[in-house]
Coordinates of C-alpha atoms in Angstrom, one line a residue:
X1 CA 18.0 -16.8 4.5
X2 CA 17.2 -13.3 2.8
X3 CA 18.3 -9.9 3.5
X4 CA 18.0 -7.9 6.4
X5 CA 16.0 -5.0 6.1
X6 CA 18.0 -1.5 6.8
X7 CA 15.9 1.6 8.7
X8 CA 16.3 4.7 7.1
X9 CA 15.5 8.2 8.1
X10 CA 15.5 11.5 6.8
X11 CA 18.4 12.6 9.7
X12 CA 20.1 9.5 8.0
X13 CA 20.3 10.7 4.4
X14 CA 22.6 13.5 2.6
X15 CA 21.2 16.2 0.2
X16 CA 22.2 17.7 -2.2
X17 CA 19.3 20.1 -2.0
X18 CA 15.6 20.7 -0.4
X19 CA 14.5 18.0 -3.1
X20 CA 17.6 16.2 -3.9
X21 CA 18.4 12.9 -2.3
X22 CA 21.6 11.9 -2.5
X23 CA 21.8 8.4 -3.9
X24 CA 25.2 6.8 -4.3
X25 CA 25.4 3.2 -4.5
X26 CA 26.7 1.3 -1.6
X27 CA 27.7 -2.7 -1.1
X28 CA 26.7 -1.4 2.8
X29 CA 23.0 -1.0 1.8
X30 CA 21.9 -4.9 2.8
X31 CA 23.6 -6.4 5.4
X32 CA 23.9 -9.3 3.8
X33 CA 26.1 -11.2 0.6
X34 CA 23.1 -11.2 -2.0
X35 CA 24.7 -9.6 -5.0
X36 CA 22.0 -9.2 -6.8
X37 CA 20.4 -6.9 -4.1
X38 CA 23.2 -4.9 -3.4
X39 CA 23.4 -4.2 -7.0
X40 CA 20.7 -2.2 -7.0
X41 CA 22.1 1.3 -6.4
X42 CA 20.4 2.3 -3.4
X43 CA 21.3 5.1 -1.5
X44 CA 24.7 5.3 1.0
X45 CA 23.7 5.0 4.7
X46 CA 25.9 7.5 6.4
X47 CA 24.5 6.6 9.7
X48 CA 21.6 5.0 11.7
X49 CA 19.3 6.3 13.5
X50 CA 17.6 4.4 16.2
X51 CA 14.1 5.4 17.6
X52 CA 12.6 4.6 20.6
X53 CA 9.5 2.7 20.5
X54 CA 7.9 4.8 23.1
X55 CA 8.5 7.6 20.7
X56 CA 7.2 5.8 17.2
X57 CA 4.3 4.4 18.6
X58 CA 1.2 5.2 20.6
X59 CA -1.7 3.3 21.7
X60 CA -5.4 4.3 21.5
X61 CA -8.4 2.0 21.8
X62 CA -6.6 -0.6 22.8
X63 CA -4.5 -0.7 19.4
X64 CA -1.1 0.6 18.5
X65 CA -0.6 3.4 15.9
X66 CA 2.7 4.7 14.2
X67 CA 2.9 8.5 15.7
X68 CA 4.9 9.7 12.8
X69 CA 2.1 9.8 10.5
X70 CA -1.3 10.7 9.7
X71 CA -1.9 7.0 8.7
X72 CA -5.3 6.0 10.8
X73 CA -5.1 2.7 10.8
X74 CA -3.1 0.6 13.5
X75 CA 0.2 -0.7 13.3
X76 CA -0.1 -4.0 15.1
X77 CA -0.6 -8.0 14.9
X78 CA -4.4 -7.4 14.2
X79 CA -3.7 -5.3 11.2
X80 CA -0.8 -7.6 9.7
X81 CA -3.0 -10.7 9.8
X82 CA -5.6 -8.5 8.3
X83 CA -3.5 -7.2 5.5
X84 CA -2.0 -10.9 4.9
X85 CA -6.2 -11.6 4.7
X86 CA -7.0 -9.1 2.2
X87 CA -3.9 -9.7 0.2
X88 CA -5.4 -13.6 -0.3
X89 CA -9.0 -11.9 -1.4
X90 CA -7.0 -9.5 -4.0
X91 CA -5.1 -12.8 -5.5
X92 CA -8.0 -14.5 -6.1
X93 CA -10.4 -11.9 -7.4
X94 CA -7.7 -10.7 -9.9
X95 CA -6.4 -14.5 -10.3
X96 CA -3.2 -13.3 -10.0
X97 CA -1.3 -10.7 -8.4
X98 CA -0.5 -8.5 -11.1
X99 CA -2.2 -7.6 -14.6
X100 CA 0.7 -6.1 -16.0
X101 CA 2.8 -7.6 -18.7
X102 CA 5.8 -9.0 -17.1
X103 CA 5.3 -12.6 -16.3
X104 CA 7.9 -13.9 -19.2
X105 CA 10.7 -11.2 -17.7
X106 CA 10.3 -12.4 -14.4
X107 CA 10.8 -15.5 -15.1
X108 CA 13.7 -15.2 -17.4
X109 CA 15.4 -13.5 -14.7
X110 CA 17.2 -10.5 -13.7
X111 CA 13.9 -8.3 -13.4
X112 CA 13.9 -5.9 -10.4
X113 CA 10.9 -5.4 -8.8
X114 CA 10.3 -2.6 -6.2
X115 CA 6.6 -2.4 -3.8
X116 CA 6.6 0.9 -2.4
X117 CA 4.2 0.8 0.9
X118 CA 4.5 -2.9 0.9
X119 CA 2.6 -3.1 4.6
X120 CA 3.0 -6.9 5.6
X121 CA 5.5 -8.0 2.6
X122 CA 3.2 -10.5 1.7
X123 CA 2.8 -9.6 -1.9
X124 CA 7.0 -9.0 -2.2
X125 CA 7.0 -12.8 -0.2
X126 CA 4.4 -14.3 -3.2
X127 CA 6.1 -12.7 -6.0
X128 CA 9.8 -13.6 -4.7
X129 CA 8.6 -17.2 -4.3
X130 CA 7.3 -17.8 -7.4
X131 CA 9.7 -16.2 -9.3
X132 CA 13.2 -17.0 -7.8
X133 CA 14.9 -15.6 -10.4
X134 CA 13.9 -12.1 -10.5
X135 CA 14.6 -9.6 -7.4
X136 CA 12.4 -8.0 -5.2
X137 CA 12.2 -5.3 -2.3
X138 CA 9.8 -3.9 -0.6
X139 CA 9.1 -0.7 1.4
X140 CA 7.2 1.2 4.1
X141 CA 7.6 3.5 6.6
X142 CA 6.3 0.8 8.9
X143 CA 8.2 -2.4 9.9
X144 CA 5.2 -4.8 9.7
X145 CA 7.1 -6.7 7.0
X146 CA 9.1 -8.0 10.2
X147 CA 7.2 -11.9 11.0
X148 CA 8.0 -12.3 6.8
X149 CA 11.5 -10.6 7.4
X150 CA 13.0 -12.5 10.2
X151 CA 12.0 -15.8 9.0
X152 CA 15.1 -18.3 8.2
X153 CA 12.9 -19.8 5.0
X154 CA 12.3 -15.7 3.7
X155 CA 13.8 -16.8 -0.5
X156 CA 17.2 -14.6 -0.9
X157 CA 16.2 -12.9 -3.5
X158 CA 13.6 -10.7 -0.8
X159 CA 14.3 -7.6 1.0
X160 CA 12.7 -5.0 2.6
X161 CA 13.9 -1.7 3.8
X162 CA 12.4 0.5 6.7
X163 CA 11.7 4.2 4.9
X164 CA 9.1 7.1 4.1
X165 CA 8.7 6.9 -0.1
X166 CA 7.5 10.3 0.4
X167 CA 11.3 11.0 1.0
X168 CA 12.0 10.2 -2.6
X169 CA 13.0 7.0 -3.6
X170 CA 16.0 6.0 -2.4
X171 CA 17.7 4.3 -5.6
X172 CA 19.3 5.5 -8.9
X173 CA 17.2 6.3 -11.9
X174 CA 16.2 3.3 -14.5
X175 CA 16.8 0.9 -11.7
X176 CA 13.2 -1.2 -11.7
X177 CA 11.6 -3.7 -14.2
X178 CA 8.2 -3.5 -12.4
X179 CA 7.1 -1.4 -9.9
X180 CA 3.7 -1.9 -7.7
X181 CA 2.0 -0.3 -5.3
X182 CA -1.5 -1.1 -3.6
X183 CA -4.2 0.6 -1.2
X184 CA -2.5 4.1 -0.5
X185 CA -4.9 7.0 -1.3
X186 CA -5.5 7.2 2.5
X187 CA -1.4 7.4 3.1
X188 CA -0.9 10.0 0.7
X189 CA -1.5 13.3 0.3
X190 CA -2.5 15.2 -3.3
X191 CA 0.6 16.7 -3.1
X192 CA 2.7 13.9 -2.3
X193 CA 0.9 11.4 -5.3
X194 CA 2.6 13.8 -7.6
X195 CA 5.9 13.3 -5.6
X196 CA 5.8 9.1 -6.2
X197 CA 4.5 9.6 -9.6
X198 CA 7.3 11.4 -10.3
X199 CA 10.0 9.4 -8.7
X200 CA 7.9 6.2 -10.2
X201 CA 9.2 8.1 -13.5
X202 CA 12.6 8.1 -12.6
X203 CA 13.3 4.9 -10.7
X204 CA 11.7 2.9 -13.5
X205 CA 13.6 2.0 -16.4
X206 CA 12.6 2.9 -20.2
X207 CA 10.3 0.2 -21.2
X208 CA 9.1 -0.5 -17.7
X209 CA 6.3 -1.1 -15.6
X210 CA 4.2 0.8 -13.2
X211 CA 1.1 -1.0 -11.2
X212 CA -0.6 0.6 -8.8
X213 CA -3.9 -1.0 -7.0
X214 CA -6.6 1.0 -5.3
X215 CA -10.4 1.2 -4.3
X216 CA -13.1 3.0 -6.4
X217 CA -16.2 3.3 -3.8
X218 CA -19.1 4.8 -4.5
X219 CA -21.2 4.4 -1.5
X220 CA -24.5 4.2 -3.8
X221 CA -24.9 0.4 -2.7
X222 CA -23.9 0.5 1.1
X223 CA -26.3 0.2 3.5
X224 CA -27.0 2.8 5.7
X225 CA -24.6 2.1 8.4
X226 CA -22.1 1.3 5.9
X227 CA -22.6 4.6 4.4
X228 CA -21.7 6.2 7.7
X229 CA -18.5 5.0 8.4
X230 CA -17.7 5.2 4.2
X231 CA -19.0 9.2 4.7
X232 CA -16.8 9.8 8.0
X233 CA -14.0 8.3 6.0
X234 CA -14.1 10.2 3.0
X235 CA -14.3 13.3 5.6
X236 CA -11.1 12.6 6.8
X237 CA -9.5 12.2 3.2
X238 CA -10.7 16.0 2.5
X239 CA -9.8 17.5 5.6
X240 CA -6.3 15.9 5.5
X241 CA -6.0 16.8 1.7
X242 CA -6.3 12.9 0.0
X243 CA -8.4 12.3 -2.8
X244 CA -11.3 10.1 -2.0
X245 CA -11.9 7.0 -2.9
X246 CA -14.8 7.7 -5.4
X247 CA -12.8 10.8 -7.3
X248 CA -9.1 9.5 -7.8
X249 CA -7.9 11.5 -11.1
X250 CA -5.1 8.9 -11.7
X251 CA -5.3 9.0 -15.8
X252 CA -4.7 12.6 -15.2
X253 CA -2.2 12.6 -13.0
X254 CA -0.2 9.9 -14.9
X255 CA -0.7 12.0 -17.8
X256 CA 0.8 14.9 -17.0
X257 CA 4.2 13.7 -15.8
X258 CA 5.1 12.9 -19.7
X259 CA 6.6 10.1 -18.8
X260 CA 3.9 7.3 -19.5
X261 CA 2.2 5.3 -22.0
X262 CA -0.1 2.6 -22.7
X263 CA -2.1 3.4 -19.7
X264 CA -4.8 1.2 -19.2
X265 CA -7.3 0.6 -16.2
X266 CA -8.9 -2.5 -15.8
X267 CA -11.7 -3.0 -12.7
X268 CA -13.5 -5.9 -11.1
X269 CA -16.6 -5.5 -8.6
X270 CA -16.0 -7.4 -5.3
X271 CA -19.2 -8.1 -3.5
X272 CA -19.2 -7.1 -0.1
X273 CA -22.3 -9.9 1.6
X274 CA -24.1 -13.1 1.8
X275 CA -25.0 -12.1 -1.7
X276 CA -21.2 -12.6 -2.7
X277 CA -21.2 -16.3 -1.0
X278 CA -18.6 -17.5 1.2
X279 CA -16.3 -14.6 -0.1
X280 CA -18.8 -12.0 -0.1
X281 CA -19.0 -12.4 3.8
X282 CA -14.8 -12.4 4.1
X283 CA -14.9 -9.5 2.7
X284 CA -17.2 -7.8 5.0
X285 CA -15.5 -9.0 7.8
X286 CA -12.4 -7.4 5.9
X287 CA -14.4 -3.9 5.8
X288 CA -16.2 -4.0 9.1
X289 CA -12.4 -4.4 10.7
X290 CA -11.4 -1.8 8.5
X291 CA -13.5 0.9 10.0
X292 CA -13.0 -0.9 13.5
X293 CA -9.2 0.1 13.0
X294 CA -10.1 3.5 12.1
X295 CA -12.0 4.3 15.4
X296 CA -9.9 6.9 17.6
X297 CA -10.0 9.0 14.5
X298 CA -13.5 7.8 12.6
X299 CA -15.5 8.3 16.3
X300 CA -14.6 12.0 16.4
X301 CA -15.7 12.6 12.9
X302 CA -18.8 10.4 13.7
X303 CA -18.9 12.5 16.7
X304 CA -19.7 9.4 19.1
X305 CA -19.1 7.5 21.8
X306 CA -17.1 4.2 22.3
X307 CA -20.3 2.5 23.4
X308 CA -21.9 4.3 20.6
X309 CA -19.2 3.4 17.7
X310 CA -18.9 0.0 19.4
X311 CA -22.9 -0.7 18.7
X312 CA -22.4 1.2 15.0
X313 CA -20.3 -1.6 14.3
X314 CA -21.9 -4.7 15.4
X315 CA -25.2 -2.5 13.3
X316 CA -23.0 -2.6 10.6
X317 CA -22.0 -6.0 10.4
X318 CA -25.7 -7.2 11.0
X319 CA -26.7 -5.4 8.0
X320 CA -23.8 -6.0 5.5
X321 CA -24.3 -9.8 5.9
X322 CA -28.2 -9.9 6.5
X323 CA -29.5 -11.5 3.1
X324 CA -31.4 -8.0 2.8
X325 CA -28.5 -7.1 1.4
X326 CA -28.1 -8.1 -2.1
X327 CA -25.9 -5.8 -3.9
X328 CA -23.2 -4.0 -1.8
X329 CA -20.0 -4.0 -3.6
X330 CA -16.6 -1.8 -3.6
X331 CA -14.7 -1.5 -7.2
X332 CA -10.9 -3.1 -7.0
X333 CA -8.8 -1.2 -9.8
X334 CA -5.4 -1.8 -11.2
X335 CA -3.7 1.4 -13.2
X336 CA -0.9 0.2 -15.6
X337 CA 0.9 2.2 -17.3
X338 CA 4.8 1.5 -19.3
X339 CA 7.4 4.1 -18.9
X340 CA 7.9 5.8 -22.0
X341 CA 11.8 6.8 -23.5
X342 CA 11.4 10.1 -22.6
X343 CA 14.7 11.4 -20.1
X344 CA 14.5 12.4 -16.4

């Protein structure tokens, strides 16, 4: 059996200053004898904070949303199974679940591997099963990681830990091998990508590696429903200050933390259709359920109806998998980059 995962909150934490995280190592971190996950130097937990349910969570359109965020889509069993879905589609049209070079330290062992916004834990799960000898441990503000979490068979060298990244990372610097993250332009602000990047800097060791996985849309090839609900979206990102998905700057903002070479972006085209076969149409049914997730706060943008978003969707899903459409696609990208020698 794994680790436990640990909630932490900001009323939980010391600091030193506004901007300072305190972040003295602690056997207390994991409740649990893994040595090689206590070993990581995350932060001291002075205390735990327990939140009521009632208080986290909210529920609109029959769905359950975190109420400690601007995150639109839901927190509940719909969105973990579709998460665990889209994780499978991303595996097989990268053939693999990583590009960057790390495969032979993996599985050498001792690599530490860190996910920030893990969602599910269903990437940590893959990776920590296939390479048992490396350590990994996810984290998100959000306990859906909980079904992989509380399962007797989770491997041991798995944990997760309950916490806001936008908080700072809560581990020593030079601590991680590897470190991925995947699908967050619409959890982070401008000004907090510059936050991670930077703490991505300092929690990676010298010689390390930094993956992070995101969408490039450009609504060119959507159909004209599609292009709705991609529009309304994209709405959203600028009023809430996120870059869109068709104008992420990431070489840029990589580049200007000093801290990273060999940057390299590598892209595949996903076909979103009949056109794309059998896994052409799972991804629409990904993206249609997508935007179905989205409706308390896509609707008002939209500036409809439930009936009226309810018949926008089943208009979208005839056209995205009608054979009439023979070219929709979205762009999957992978960012890698290798933390250079340069000091924190």
């Amino acid at each position: 059996m794994g680790v436990k995962a640990t909630k932490v909150t900001t009323n939980s934490i010391k600091r030193n200053s506004d901007s300072d995280v305190s972040r003295n190592t602690t056997d207390s971190f994991f409740e649990d004898t893994s040595s090689s996950l206590s070993s990581l130097g995350a932060l001291s937990l002075y205390e735990f904070t327990i939140t009521s349910n009632f208080d986290t969570y909210l529920y609109l359109d029959g769905r359950k949303f975190y109420n400690i965020s601007s995150y639109i889509l839901p927190s509940d069993v719909m969105e973990t199974r579709r998460s665990d879905f889209t994780h499978e589609l991303y595996k097989r049209r990268w053939y693999g679940n990583f590009s960057s070079p790390v495969d032979e330290l993996l599985k050498s062992g001792g690599g530490r591997v860190l996910e920030c916004g893990c969602g599910s834990g269903r990437w940590s799960y893959d990776m920590a099963v296939n390479y048992p000898n490396s350590t990994f441990i996810g984290l998100d503000m959000v306990p859906t990681f909980s079904d992989i979490n509380n399962d007797d068979n989770k491997p041991s060298n798995l944990g997760f830990l309950e916490y806001n990244i936008c908080d700072g990372l809560p581990f020593e610097e030079a601590t991680f091998d590897f470190l991925f993250q995947r699908s967050m332009i619409i959890s982070l602000s401008k000004p907090q990508w510059n936050i991670m990047l930077n703490e991505f800097a300092r929690t990676l060791k010298p010689g390390g590696w930094l993956e992070l996985m995101e969408l490039n849309i450009n609504d060119i090839s959507f159909t004209k429903t599609a292009r709705k609900f991609q529009r309304a979206l994209n709405t959203y990102l600028e009023i809430d200050d996120h870059y869109s998905f068709h104008h992420f700057p990431i070489h840029n903002l990589l580049r200007t933390t000093n801290k990273f070479n060999s940057v390299r972006l590598i892209e595949k085209k996903v076909p979103i259709g009949s056109w794309g076969g059998e896994f052409g149409l799972k991804v629409a049914d990904v993206l249609i359920e997508v935007y179905e997730g989205m409706k308390p706060t896509i609707k008002q943008i939209m500036n409809v109806t439930d009936s009226e978003f309810d018949e926008l969707i089943h208009k979208l899903s005839r056209e995205i998998k009608s054979p009439l459409n023979n070219y929709m696609y979205i762009t999957s990208v992978r960012i890698i980059a290798m933390r250079n020698s340069e000091p924190w």
